[in-house]
Short mmCIF file of C-alpha atoms and ligand atoms in Angstrom, two decimals:
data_model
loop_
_atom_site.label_atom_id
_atom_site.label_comp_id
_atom_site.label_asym_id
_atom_site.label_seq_id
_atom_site.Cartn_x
_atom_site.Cartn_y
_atom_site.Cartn_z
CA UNK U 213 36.35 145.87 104.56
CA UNK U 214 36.11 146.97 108.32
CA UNK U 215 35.83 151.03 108.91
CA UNK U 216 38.52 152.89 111.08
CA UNK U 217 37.74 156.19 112.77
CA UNK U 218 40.77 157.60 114.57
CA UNK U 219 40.93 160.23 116.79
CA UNK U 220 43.11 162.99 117.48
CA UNK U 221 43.99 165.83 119.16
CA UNK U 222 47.85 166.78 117.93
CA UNK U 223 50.06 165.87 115.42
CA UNK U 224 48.90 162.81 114.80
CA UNK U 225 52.11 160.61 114.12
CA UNK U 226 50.58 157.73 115.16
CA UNK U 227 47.90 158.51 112.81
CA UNK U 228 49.72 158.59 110.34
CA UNK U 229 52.15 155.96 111.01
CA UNK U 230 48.36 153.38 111.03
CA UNK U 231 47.02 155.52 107.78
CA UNK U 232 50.67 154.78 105.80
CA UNK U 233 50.62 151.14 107.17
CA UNK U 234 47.29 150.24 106.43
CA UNK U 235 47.66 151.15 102.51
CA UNK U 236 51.28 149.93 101.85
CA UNK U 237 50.13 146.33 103.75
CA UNK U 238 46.69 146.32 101.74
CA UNK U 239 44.98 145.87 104.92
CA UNK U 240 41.24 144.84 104.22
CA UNK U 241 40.41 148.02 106.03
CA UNK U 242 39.26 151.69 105.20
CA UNK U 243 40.58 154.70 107.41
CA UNK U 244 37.08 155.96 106.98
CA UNK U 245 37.73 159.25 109.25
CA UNK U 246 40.31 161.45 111.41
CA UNK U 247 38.25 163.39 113.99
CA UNK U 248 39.84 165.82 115.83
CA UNK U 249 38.52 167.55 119.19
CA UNK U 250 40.87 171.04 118.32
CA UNK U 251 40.34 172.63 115.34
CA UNK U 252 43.99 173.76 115.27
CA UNK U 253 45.56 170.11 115.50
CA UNK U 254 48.11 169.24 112.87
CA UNK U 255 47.53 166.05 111.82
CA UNK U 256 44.10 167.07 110.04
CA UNK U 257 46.78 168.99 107.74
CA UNK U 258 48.14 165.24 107.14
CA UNK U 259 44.75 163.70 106.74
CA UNK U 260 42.69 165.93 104.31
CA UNK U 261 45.97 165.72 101.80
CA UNK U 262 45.49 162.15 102.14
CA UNK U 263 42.21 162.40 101.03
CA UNK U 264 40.47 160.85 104.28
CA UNK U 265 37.77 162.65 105.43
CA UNK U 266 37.83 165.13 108.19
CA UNK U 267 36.17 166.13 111.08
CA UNK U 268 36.11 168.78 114.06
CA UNK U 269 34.49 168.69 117.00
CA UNK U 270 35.70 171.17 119.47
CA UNK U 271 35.30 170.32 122.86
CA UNK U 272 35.64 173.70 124.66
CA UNK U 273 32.29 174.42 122.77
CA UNK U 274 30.36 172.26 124.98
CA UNK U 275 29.41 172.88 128.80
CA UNK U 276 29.51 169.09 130.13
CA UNK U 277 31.73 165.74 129.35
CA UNK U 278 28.22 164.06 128.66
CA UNK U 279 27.27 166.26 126.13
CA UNK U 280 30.69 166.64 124.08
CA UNK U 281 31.12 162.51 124.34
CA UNK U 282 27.40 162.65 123.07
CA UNK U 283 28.51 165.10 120.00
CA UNK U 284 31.91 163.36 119.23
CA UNK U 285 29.61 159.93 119.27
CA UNK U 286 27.31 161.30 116.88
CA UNK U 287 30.08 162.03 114.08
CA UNK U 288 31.87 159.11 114.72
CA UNK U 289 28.74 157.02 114.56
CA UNK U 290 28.06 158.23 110.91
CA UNK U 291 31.38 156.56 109.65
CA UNK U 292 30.14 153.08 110.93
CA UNK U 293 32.89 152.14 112.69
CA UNK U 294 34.55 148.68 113.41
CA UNK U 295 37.05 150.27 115.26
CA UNK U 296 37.60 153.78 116.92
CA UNK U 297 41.24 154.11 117.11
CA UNK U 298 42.73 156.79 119.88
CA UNK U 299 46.17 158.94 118.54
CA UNK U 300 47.12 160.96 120.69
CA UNK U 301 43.46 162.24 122.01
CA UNK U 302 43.29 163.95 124.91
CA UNK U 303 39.60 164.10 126.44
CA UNK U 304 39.11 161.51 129.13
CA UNK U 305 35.61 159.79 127.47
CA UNK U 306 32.82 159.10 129.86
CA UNK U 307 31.39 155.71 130.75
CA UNK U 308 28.59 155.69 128.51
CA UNK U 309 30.56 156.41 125.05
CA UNK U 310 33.55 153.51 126.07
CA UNK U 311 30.43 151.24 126.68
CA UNK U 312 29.05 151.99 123.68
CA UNK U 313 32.26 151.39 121.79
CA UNK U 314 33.19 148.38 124.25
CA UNK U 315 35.69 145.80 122.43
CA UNK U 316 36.25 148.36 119.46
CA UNK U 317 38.04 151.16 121.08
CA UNK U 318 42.04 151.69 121.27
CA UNK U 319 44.36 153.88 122.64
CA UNK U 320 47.81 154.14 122.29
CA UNK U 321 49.52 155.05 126.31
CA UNK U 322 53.42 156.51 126.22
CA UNK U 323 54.12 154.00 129.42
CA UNK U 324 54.54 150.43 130.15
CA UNK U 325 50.98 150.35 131.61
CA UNK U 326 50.17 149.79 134.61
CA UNK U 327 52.90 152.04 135.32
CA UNK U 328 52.61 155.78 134.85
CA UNK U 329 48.96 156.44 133.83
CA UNK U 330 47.65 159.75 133.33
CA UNK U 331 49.09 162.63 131.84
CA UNK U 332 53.03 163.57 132.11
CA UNK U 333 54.16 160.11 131.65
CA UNK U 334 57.66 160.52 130.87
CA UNK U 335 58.40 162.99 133.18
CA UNK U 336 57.05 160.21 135.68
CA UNK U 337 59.35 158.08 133.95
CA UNK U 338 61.93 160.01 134.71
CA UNK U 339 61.33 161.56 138.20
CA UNK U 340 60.76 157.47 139.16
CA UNK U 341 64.57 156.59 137.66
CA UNK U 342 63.14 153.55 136.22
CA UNK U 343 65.79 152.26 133.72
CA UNK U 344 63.03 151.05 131.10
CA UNK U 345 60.04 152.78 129.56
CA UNK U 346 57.41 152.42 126.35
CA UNK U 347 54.37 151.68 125.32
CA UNK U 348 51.28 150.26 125.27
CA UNK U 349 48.19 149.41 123.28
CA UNK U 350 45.28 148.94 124.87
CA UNK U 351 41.54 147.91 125.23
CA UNK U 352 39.95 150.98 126.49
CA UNK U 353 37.53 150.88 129.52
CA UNK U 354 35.84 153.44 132.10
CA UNK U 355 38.93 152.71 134.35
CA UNK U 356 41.10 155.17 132.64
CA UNK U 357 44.46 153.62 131.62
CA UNK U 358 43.48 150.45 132.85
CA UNK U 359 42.24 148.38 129.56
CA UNK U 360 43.11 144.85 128.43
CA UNK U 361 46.34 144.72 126.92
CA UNK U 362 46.94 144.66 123.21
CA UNK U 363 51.10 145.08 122.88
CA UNK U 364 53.53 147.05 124.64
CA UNK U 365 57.09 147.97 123.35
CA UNK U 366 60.38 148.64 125.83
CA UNK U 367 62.75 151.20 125.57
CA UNK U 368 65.85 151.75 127.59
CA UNK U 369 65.91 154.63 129.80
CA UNK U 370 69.59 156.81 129.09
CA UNK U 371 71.56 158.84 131.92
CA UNK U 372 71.35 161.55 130.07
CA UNK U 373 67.59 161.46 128.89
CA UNK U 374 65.18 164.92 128.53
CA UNK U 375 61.59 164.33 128.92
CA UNK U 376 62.31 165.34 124.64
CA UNK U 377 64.67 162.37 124.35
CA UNK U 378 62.95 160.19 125.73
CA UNK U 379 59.70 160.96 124.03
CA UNK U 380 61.05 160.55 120.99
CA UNK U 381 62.96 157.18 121.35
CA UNK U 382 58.85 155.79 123.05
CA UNK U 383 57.44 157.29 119.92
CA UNK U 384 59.50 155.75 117.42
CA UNK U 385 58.07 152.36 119.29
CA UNK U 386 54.56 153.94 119.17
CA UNK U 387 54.59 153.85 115.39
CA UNK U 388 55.87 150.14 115.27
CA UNK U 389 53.33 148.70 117.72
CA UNK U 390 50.24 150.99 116.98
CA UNK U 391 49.81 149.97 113.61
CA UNK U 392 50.72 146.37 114.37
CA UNK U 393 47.85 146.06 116.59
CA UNK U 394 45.50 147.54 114.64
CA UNK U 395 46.27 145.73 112.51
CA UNK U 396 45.76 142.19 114.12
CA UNK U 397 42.45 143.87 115.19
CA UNK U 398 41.56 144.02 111.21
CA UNK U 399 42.47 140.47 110.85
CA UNK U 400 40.17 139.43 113.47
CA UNK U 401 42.55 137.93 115.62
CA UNK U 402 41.96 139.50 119.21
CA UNK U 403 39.98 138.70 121.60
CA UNK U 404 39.25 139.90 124.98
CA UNK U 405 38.74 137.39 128.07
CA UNK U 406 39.11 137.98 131.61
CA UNK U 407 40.60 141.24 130.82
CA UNK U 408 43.22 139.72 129.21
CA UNK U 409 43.80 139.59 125.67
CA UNK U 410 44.65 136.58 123.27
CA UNK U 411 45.99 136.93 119.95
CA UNK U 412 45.04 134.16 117.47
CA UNK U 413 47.66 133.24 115.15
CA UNK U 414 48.38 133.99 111.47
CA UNK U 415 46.38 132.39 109.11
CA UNK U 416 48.59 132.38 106.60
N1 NHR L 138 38.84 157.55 128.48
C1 NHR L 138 38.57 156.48 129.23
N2 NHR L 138 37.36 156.41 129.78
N3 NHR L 138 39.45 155.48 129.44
C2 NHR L 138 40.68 155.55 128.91
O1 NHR L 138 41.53 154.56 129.14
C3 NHR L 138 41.05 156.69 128.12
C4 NHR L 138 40.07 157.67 127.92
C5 NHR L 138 40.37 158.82 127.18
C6 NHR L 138 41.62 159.01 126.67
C7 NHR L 138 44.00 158.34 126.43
C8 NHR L 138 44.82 158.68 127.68
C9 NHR L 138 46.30 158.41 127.54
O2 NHR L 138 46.70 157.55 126.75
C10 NHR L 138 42.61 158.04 126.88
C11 NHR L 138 42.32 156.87 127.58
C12 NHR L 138 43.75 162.26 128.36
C13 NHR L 138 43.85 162.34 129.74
C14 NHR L 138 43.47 163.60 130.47
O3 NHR L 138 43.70 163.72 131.68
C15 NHR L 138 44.28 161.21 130.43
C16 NHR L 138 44.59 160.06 129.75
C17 NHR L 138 44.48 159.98 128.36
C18 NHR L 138 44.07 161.10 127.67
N4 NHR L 138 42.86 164.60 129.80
C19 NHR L 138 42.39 165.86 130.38
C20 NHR L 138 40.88 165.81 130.62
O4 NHR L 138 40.45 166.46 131.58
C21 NHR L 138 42.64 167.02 129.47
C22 NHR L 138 44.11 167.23 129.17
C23 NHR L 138 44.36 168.17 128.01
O5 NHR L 138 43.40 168.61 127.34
O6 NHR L 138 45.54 168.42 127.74
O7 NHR L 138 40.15 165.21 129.81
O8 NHR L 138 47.10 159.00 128.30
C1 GAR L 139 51.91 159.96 121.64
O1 GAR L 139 53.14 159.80 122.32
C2 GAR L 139 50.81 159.25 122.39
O2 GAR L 139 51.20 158.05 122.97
C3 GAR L 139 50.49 160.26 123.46
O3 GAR L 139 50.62 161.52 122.87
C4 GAR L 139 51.47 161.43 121.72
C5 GAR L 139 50.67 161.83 120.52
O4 GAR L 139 51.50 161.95 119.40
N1 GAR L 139 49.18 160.08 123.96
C6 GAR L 139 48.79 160.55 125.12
O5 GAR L 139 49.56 161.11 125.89
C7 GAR L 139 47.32 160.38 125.42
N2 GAR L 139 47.04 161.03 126.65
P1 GAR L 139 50.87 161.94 117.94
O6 GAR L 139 49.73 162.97 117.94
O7 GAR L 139 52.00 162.40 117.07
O8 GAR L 139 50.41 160.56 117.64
#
């Protein structure tokens, strides 16, 4: 059985979307925690009726990046994790804590990396007039955004897109290729070389 911790900071679709995944594939895999960095995000709602346990720690409590990755460590740290799984998590994470967690930390990114990191990315998406979009899973590093590549999913861009439109149709993707990875990440199939990374195939 490997231990997940996932992270969030919102809704926590793609939480959800990993959490509903993981028990109707019997995936040799526990979600063993949702930790969220605002007390007020939703998906904790989603979580604790689930009957995965929760935790908070607030980030606007603490005075330095250092000191808040040190905290949010800490927690995770007493779930034993195999993999810390980012969903929708908001706090950039400081080089120490991604070293610490090198090889077993994910994030989810609502652009076709290395396009459009950051913050806003749809509006970039837009305000660019590229005519295709998505997501990606990814390795995270220091180098914000900038991780070894897990899977990414396309969408078409529309004429008559909203930043809301858009969103949604990348999201729908999200919950497709999020789970998927994590997935192959459970089954021991990934590994990382030359920042690039290979996917060993299905041993069934
Ligand atoms: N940390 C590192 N070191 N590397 C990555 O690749 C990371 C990371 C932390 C989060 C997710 C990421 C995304 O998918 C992620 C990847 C937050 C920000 C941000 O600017 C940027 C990228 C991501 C997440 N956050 C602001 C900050 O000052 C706060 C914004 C807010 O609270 O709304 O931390 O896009
Ligand atoms: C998702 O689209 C995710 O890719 C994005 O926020 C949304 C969270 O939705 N992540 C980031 O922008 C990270 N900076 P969710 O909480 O419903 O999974």
């Amino acid at each position: 059985m490997k231990n997940i911790v996932i992270l969030i900071s919102g809704r926590g679709s793609n939480m959800q979307a990993i959490v509903e995944a993981a028990r109707a594939e019997k995936w040799p895999a526990r979600i063993a925690a949702i930790i969220s960095n605002r007390a007020d995000a939703g998906g904790l709602d989603y979580a604790a009726a689930a009957g995965i346990p929760t935790a908070i720690v607030v980030s606007k409590n603490y005075s330095s990046r250092a000191e808040f990755d040190a905290a949010l460590q800490a927690e995770i740290d007493r779930f034993a994790p195999d993999l810390v799984v980012l969903a929708g998590f908001m706090r950039i994470l400081t080089a120490p804590f991604v070293d610490h967690y090198a090889g077993r930390l994910m994030n989810i990114h609502p652009s076709l990396l290395p396009s459009f990191p950051g913050l806003a990315t749809h509006q970039q998406a837009l305000s660019f007039g590229v005519k295709v979009h998505g997501a990606t899973v990814h390795f995270v590093t220091a180098d914000l955004d900038h991780g070894p590549i897990v899977a990414q999913a396309a969408v078409p861009v529309l004429p008559d897109d909203s930043e809301d439109t858009l969103a949604g149709r990348v999201l729908e993707q999200e919950h497709i290729i999020y789970p998927r990875a994590v997935r192959w990440f459970v089954e021991g199939r990934l590994t990382i070389e030359d920042g690039r990374v290979h996917l060993a195939a299905d041993a069934r």
